[in-house]
mmCIF file of C-alpha atoms and ligand atoms in Angstrom:
data_model
loop_
_atom_site.group_PDB
_atom_site.id
_atom_site.type_symbol
_atom_site.label_atom_id
_atom_site.label_comp_id
_atom_site.label_asym_id
_atom_site.label_seq_id
_atom_site.Cartn_x
_atom_site.Cartn_y
_atom_site.Cartn_z
ATOM 1 C CA LYS A 1 -32.380 -1.686 23.281
ATOM 2 C CA ALA A 2 -34.802 -0.234 25.823
ATOM 3 C CA LYS A 3 -37.553 -2.424 27.218
ATOM 4 C CA LEU A 4 -41.146 -1.329 26.645
ATOM 5 C CA SER A 5 -41.565 -0.719 30.386
ATOM 6 C CA GLU A 6 -38.630 1.744 30.285
ATOM 7 C CA VAL A 7 -40.151 3.550 27.311
ATOM 8 C CA LEU A 8 -43.526 3.761 29.076
ATOM 9 C CA ILE A 9 -41.875 5.302 32.144
ATOM 10 C CA GLU A 10 -40.183 7.983 29.991
ATOM 11 C CA TRP A 11 -43.460 8.592 28.120
ATOM 12 C CA LYS A 12 -45.157 9.976 31.236
ATOM 13 C CA GLY A 13 -47.217 13.076 30.422
ATOM 14 C CA LEU A 14 -46.956 12.603 26.654
ATOM 15 C CA GLY A 15 -50.473 11.298 26.053
ATOM 16 C CA TYR A 16 -51.714 8.014 24.589
ATOM 17 C CA ASN A 17 -49.539 5.235 26.011
ATOM 18 C CA ARG A 18 -50.192 3.041 22.973
ATOM 19 C CA ARG A 19 -48.140 5.506 20.942
ATOM 20 C CA ALA A 20 -45.110 4.751 23.113
ATOM 21 C CA LYS A 21 -45.600 1.080 22.352
ATOM 22 C CA PHE A 22 -45.950 1.752 18.618
ATOM 23 C CA LEU A 23 -42.822 3.909 18.663
ATOM 24 C CA HIS A 24 -40.904 1.205 20.493
ATOM 25 C CA GLU A 25 -41.991 -1.464 17.997
ATOM 26 C CA MET A 26 -41.277 0.872 15.098
ATOM 27 C CA ALA A 27 -37.737 1.593 16.310
ATOM 28 C CA HIS A 28 -37.196 -2.145 16.651
ATOM 29 C CA ALA A 29 -38.410 -2.794 13.085
ATOM 30 C CA VAL A 30 -36.314 0.040 11.615
ATOM 31 C CA VAL A 31 -33.156 -1.253 13.292
ATOM 32 C CA HIS A 32 -33.692 -4.980 12.772
ATOM 33 C CA THR A 33 -35.745 -5.244 9.566
ATOM 34 C CA HIS A 34 -34.589 -2.151 7.694
ATOM 35 C CA LYS A 35 -30.969 -2.098 8.912
ATOM 36 C CA GLY A 36 -31.351 1.343 10.466
ATOM 37 C CA ASN A 37 -32.881 3.006 7.389
ATOM 38 C CA PHE A 38 -36.362 4.455 7.684
ATOM 39 C CA PRO A 39 -38.644 2.993 4.963
ATOM 40 C CA LYS A 40 -39.435 5.211 1.992
ATOM 41 C CA THR A 41 -42.419 3.525 0.368
ATOM 42 C CA GLU A 42 -46.052 3.634 1.451
ATOM 43 C CA GLU A 43 -46.195 -0.154 1.519
ATOM 44 C CA GLU A 44 -43.179 -0.470 3.836
ATOM 45 C CA LEU A 45 -44.212 2.469 6.005
ATOM 46 C CA ARG A 46 -47.640 0.954 6.585
ATOM 47 C CA LYS A 47 -46.076 -2.217 7.917
ATOM 48 C CA LEU A 48 -44.644 -0.208 10.829
ATOM 49 C CA SER A 49 -46.605 -0.243 14.082
ATOM 50 C CA GLY A 50 -49.125 2.557 14.421
ATOM 51 C CA VAL A 51 -48.676 3.787 10.847
ATOM 52 C CA GLY A 52 -51.862 4.035 8.816
ATOM 53 C CA GLU A 53 -52.587 5.632 5.484
ATOM 54 C CA TYR A 54 -52.552 9.188 6.835
ATOM 55 C CA THR A 55 -49.196 8.893 8.615
ATOM 56 C CA ALA A 56 -47.560 7.035 5.720
ATOM 57 C CA ARG A 57 -48.622 9.726 3.265
ATOM 58 C CA ALA A 58 -47.592 12.522 5.641
ATOM 59 C CA VAL A 59 -44.097 11.021 5.994
ATOM 60 C CA LEU A 60 -43.791 10.575 2.222
ATOM 61 C CA THR A 61 -44.644 14.177 1.448
ATOM 62 C CA PHE A 62 -43.227 16.064 4.454
ATOM 63 C CA ALA A 63 -40.072 14.014 4.980
ATOM 64 C CA TYR A 64 -39.324 12.828 1.438
ATOM 65 C CA GLY A 65 -40.997 15.551 -0.652
ATOM 66 C CA LYS A 66 -43.190 13.126 -2.634
ATOM 67 C CA ASP A 67 -46.063 14.588 -4.660
ATOM 68 C CA ILE A 68 -48.777 12.747 -2.848
ATOM 69 C CA GLY A 69 -51.917 13.983 -1.099
ATOM 70 C CA VAL A 70 -52.264 13.893 2.668
ATOM 71 C CA VAL A 71 -55.772 13.249 3.884
ATOM 72 C CA ASP A 72 -56.290 14.633 7.357
ATOM 73 C CA THR A 73 -59.649 15.882 8.643
ATOM 74 C CA ASN A 74 -59.108 19.406 7.309
ATOM 75 C CA ILE A 75 -58.066 18.345 3.831
ATOM 76 C CA ARG A 76 -60.849 15.781 3.545
ATOM 77 C CA ARG A 77 -63.343 18.505 4.452
ATOM 78 C CA ILE A 78 -61.975 20.981 1.879
ATOM 79 C CA PHE A 79 -62.082 18.498 -1.000
ATOM 80 C CA SER A 80 -65.503 17.215 0.002
ATOM 81 C CA ARG A 81 -66.919 20.730 -0.114
ATOM 82 C CA VAL A 82 -65.024 22.152 -3.090
ATOM 83 C CA MET A 83 -65.147 19.132 -5.411
ATOM 84 C CA PHE A 84 -68.310 17.328 -4.301
ATOM 85 C CA GLY A 85 -70.412 20.013 -2.621
ATOM 86 C CA LYS A 86 -70.833 17.904 0.514
ATOM 87 C CA GLU A 87 -69.504 17.433 4.007
ATOM 88 C CA ALA A 88 -66.810 14.784 4.543
ATOM 89 C CA GLY A 89 -68.503 11.463 5.207
ATOM 90 C CA GLN A 90 -71.375 12.265 2.836
ATOM 91 C CA VAL A 91 -69.295 11.939 -0.328
ATOM 92 C CA ASP A 92 -70.484 8.901 -2.187
ATOM 93 C CA ILE A 93 -67.243 7.562 -3.699
ATOM 94 C CA SER A 94 -64.746 4.988 -2.456
ATOM 95 C CA THR A 95 -61.748 6.028 -0.371
ATOM 96 C CA LYS A 96 -59.509 4.924 -3.253
ATOM 97 C CA GLU A 97 -61.301 7.222 -5.700
ATOM 98 C CA PHE A 98 -61.233 10.061 -3.171
ATOM 99 C CA PHE A 99 -57.479 9.654 -2.723
ATOM 100 C CA ALA A 100 -57.004 9.615 -6.502
ATOM 101 C CA VAL A 101 -58.756 13.008 -6.754
ATOM 102 C CA ILE A 102 -56.588 14.405 -3.981
ATOM 103 C CA ASP A 103 -53.374 13.003 -5.489
ATOM 104 C CA GLN A 104 -54.174 14.523 -8.885
ATOM 105 C CA SER A 105 -54.461 17.975 -7.347
ATOM 106 C CA VAL A 106 -50.883 18.061 -6.012
ATOM 107 C CA PRO A 107 -48.759 20.503 -8.075
ATOM 108 C CA ARG A 108 -45.617 18.797 -9.394
ATOM 109 C CA GLY A 109 -42.630 19.193 -7.108
ATOM 110 C CA LYS A 110 -44.687 20.981 -4.460
ATOM 111 C CA GLY A 111 -46.230 18.181 -2.394
ATOM 112 C CA ASP A 112 -44.833 19.444 0.909
ATOM 113 C CA PRO A 113 -45.898 23.144 0.720
ATOM 114 C CA TRP A 114 -49.176 22.187 -0.990
ATOM 115 C CA ASN A 115 -50.246 19.869 1.818
ATOM 116 C CA GLN A 116 -49.089 22.296 4.506
ATOM 117 C CA ALA A 117 -51.031 25.108 2.832
ATOM 118 C CA LEU A 118 -54.163 22.960 2.631
ATOM 119 C CA MET A 119 -53.909 22.081 6.316
ATOM 120 C CA ASP A 120 -53.652 25.790 7.174
ATOM 121 C CA PHE A 121 -56.491 26.621 4.792
ATOM 122 C CA GLY A 122 -58.722 24.060 6.496
ATOM 123 C CA ALA A 123 -57.766 25.286 9.960
ATOM 124 C CA LEU A 124 -58.155 28.999 9.177
ATOM 125 C CA VAL A 125 -60.611 29.462 6.289
ATOM 126 C CA CYS A 126 -62.621 26.362 5.390
ATOM 127 C CA THR A 127 -63.221 25.433 9.015
ATOM 128 C CA ALA A 128 -65.621 22.723 10.162
ATOM 129 C CA LYS A 129 -68.327 24.807 11.815
ATOM 130 C CA ALA A 130 -67.929 28.348 10.459
ATOM 131 C CA PRO A 131 -66.139 28.468 7.095
ATOM 132 C CA LYS A 132 -65.137 31.965 5.990
ATOM 133 C CA CYS A 133 -66.730 31.756 2.551
ATOM 134 C CA ASP A 134 -66.893 35.572 2.312
ATOM 135 C CA VAL A 135 -63.113 35.863 2.102
ATOM 136 C CA CYS A 136 -62.377 32.469 0.582
ATOM 137 C CA PRO A 137 -60.389 32.545 -2.684
ATOM 138 C CA LEU A 138 -62.317 29.439 -3.818
ATOM 139 C CA GLN A 139 -65.804 30.869 -3.304
ATOM 140 C CA THR A 140 -66.501 31.133 -7.056
ATOM 141 C CA VAL A 141 -65.493 27.536 -7.824
ATOM 142 C CA CYS A 142 -66.466 25.710 -4.625
ATOM 143 C CA ILE A 143 -69.398 23.429 -5.472
ATOM 144 C CA ALA A 144 -70.804 23.552 -1.925
ATOM 145 C CA ASN A 145 -70.815 27.342 -1.972
ATOM 146 C CA LEU A 146 -72.269 27.658 -5.471
ATOM 147 C CA SER A 147 -75.003 25.119 -4.853
ATOM 148 C CA GLU A 148 -76.152 26.737 -1.581
ATOM 149 C CA GLN A 149 -76.226 30.132 -3.307
ATOM 150 C CA LYS A 150 -78.568 28.577 -5.869
ATOM 151 C CA HIS A 151 -80.786 27.548 -2.956
ATOM 152 C CA GLY A 152 -81.045 31.164 -1.818
ATOM 153 C CA PHE A 153 -78.324 31.285 0.838
ATOM 154 C CA ARG A 154 -75.735 34.064 0.805
ATOM 155 C CA ASN A 155 -73.013 31.417 0.910
ATOM 156 C CA TYR A 156 -72.225 27.898 2.180
ATOM 157 C CA ALA A 157 -71.334 29.206 5.643
ATOM 158 C CA ASP A 158 -74.844 30.619 6.119
ATOM 159 C CA SER A 159 -76.473 27.386 4.997
ATOM 160 C CA LEU A 160 -74.217 25.368 7.325
ATOM 161 C CA ALA A 161 -74.996 27.653 10.268
ATOM 162 C CA THR A 162 -78.724 27.064 9.728
ATOM 163 C CA LYS A 163 -78.249 23.271 9.594
ATOM 164 C CA ASN A 164 -75.955 23.250 12.655
ATOM 165 C CA LYS A 165 -78.468 25.246 14.657
ATOM 166 C CA LYS A 166 -81.087 22.546 14.085
ATOM 167 C CA ILE A 167 -78.602 19.755 14.935
ATOM 168 C CA ASN A 168 -77.462 21.541 18.123
ATOM 169 C CA ILE A 169 -81.040 21.827 19.351
ATOM 170 C CA LYS A 170 -81.409 18.041 18.932
ATOM 171 C CA LYS A 171 -78.012 17.332 20.534
ATOM 172 C CA SER A 172 -78.484 19.570 23.570
ATOM 173 C CA GLY A 173 -80.306 16.772 25.402
ATOM 174 C CA ALA A 174 -77.551 14.190 24.747
ATOM 175 C CA LYS A 175 -75.371 13.224 27.705
ATOM 176 C CA LYS A 176 -71.586 13.591 27.381
ATOM 177 C CA ILE A 177 -69.260 11.441 29.513
ATOM 178 C CA PRO A 178 -66.770 13.634 31.446
ATOM 179 C CA PHE A 179 -63.128 12.750 30.734
ATOM 180 C CA LYS A 180 -62.531 11.736 34.360
ATOM 181 C CA GLN A 181 -65.160 9.017 33.987
ATOM 182 C CA ALA A 182 -63.933 7.678 30.660
ATOM 183 C CA ASP A 183 -62.072 4.372 30.260
ATOM 184 C CA ARG A 184 -59.178 6.270 28.704
ATOM 185 C CA TYR A 185 -58.730 8.235 31.926
ATOM 186 C CA PHE A 186 -58.625 5.100 34.098
ATOM 187 C CA ARG A 187 -56.280 3.344 31.670
ATOM 188 C CA GLY A 188 -53.881 6.278 31.994
ATOM 189 C CA LYS A 189 -54.096 6.168 35.787
ATOM 190 C CA VAL A 190 -53.275 2.443 35.871
ATOM 191 C CA ILE A 191 -50.168 3.036 33.732
ATOM 192 C CA ASP A 192 -49.215 6.024 35.915
ATOM 193 C CA ILE A 193 -49.327 3.891 39.073
ATOM 194 C CA LEU A 194 -47.347 1.082 37.444
ATOM 195 C CA ARG A 195 -44.634 3.534 36.393
ATOM 196 C CA ASP A 196 -43.618 3.536 40.056
ATOM 197 C CA GLY A 197 -43.325 -0.257 40.113
ATOM 198 C CA HIS A 198 -45.394 -3.421 39.936
ATOM 199 C CA GLN A 199 -48.492 -3.797 42.066
ATOM 200 C CA HIS A 200 -50.712 -6.449 43.542
ATOM 201 C CA MET A 201 -53.879 -6.538 41.397
ATOM 202 C CA GLU A 202 -56.265 -6.001 44.304
ATOM 203 C CA LYS A 203 -54.198 -3.141 45.743
ATOM 204 C CA LEU A 204 -54.045 -1.559 42.318
ATOM 205 C CA TYR A 205 -57.825 -1.680 42.053
ATOM 206 C CA GLN A 206 -58.219 -0.268 45.565
ATOM 207 C CA GLN A 207 -55.919 2.641 44.705
ATOM 208 C CA VAL A 208 -57.788 3.459 41.497
ATOM 209 C CA GLU A 209 -61.105 3.083 43.312
ATOM 210 C CA ARG A 210 -60.017 5.333 46.196
ATOM 211 C CA ASP A 211 -58.113 8.027 44.264
ATOM 212 C CA HIS A 212 -60.051 8.102 41.007
ATOM 213 C CA LYS A 213 -63.508 6.890 42.005
ATOM 214 C CA LEU A 214 -63.801 3.851 39.763
ATOM 215 C CA ARG A 215 -66.433 1.810 41.537
ATOM 216 C CA ASP A 216 -67.311 -0.892 39.074
ATOM 217 C CA LYS A 217 -65.422 -4.191 39.217
ATOM 218 C CA LYS A 218 -66.758 -5.394 35.884
ATOM 219 C CA ARG A 219 -65.568 -2.239 34.196
ATOM 220 C CA TRP A 220 -62.240 -2.544 35.999
ATOM 221 C CA GLY A 221 -61.855 -6.023 34.521
ATOM 222 C CA ASN A 222 -62.515 -4.678 31.033
ATOM 223 C CA ILE A 223 -59.970 -1.888 31.496
ATOM 224 C CA ILE A 224 -57.282 -4.316 32.672
ATOM 225 C CA GLU A 225 -58.104 -6.685 29.821
ATOM 226 C CA SER A 226 -57.858 -3.888 27.236
ATOM 227 C CA LEU A 227 -54.449 -2.824 28.592
ATOM 228 C CA MET A 228 -53.277 -6.425 28.317
ATOM 229 C CA ILE A 229 -54.613 -6.793 24.777
ATOM 230 C CA ASP A 230 -52.791 -3.581 23.837
ATOM 231 C CA GLY A 231 -49.609 -5.100 25.264
ATOM 232 C CA LEU A 232 -49.073 -2.288 27.777
ATOM 233 C CA ILE A 233 -49.213 -4.345 30.970
ATOM 234 C CA ALA A 234 -48.258 -7.857 32.015
ATOM 235 C CA ILE A 235 -49.890 -10.003 34.695
ATOM 236 C CA ARG A 236 -47.978 -12.704 36.532
ATOM 237 C CA GLY A 237 -50.082 -14.450 39.157
ATOM 238 C CA SER A 238 -51.668 -11.618 41.109
ATOM 239 C CA THR A 239 -48.958 -9.088 40.199
ATOM 240 C CA VAL A 240 -49.416 -6.429 37.530
ATOM 241 C CA SER A 241 -46.536 -4.555 35.913
ATOM 242 C CA LEU A 242 -45.745 -2.546 32.808
ATOM 243 C CA ALA A 243 -45.134 -4.879 29.877
HETATM 244 S S1 SF4 B 301 -66.253 28.733 -0.267
HETATM 245 FE FE1 SF4 B 301 -66.606 28.204 1.862
HETATM 246 S S2 SF4 B 301 -67.001 25.999 1.842
HETATM 247 FE FE2 SF4 B 301 -66.051 26.515 -0.116
HETATM 248 S S3 SF4 B 301 -63.869 26.187 0.194
HETATM 249 FE FE3 SF4 B 301 -64.266 28.328 0.633
HETATM 250 S S4 SF4 B 301 -64.602 28.402 2.843
HETATM 251 FE FE4 SF4 B 301 -64.812 26.275 2.202
#
């Protein structure tokens, strides 16, 4: 029953405002399209706002106990290394084929603990930058580890450390945009101001310019446009408000 603007006000401090919008639309769809029952198939779940393949699969396994693979960053990395001997993103098969491999690995009746264990394994052992191959229970079957040992490295972790060192030297000259200068930061500030009530467009810009140092009208226009496209704000005449 709540309006999106009411949801956005309550969402303060909870991160990405688009998620509040997705949640609002999702609640609406569950009540009106699914008669109050949360969908239980991947196809139906993916029709809900903000739900992609990862979320749909996570709901199916963690909420409904389905034997289906969840593909988050950690799990993708583990399978890429163990099964294909590569980093995620370098594996040369389609997403569909990759998912099929992951689905086949799920032990029957254990989808939930299996996926949780893999997430922990990726966060604690087979980590992105410094995998603990020395203590890894998969070190004798992991293709990445075995192939780097053939190339003279003690293990995959040592080979990765050598590669990362070279990449870091190249990257050290690259410029990183501080968060307080990113569009995402200014978008959040606009929503924050509008939580206290609607604003005249020019006054809104002046406030963001004064308090948050956004001094680029063209960029301001793009930020406002992106918030409108995302359905988070509404503009009537020269007045801006939460949608
Ligand atoms: S041996 Fe190393 S790269 Fe392979 S799964 Fe274990 S931690 Fe990951």
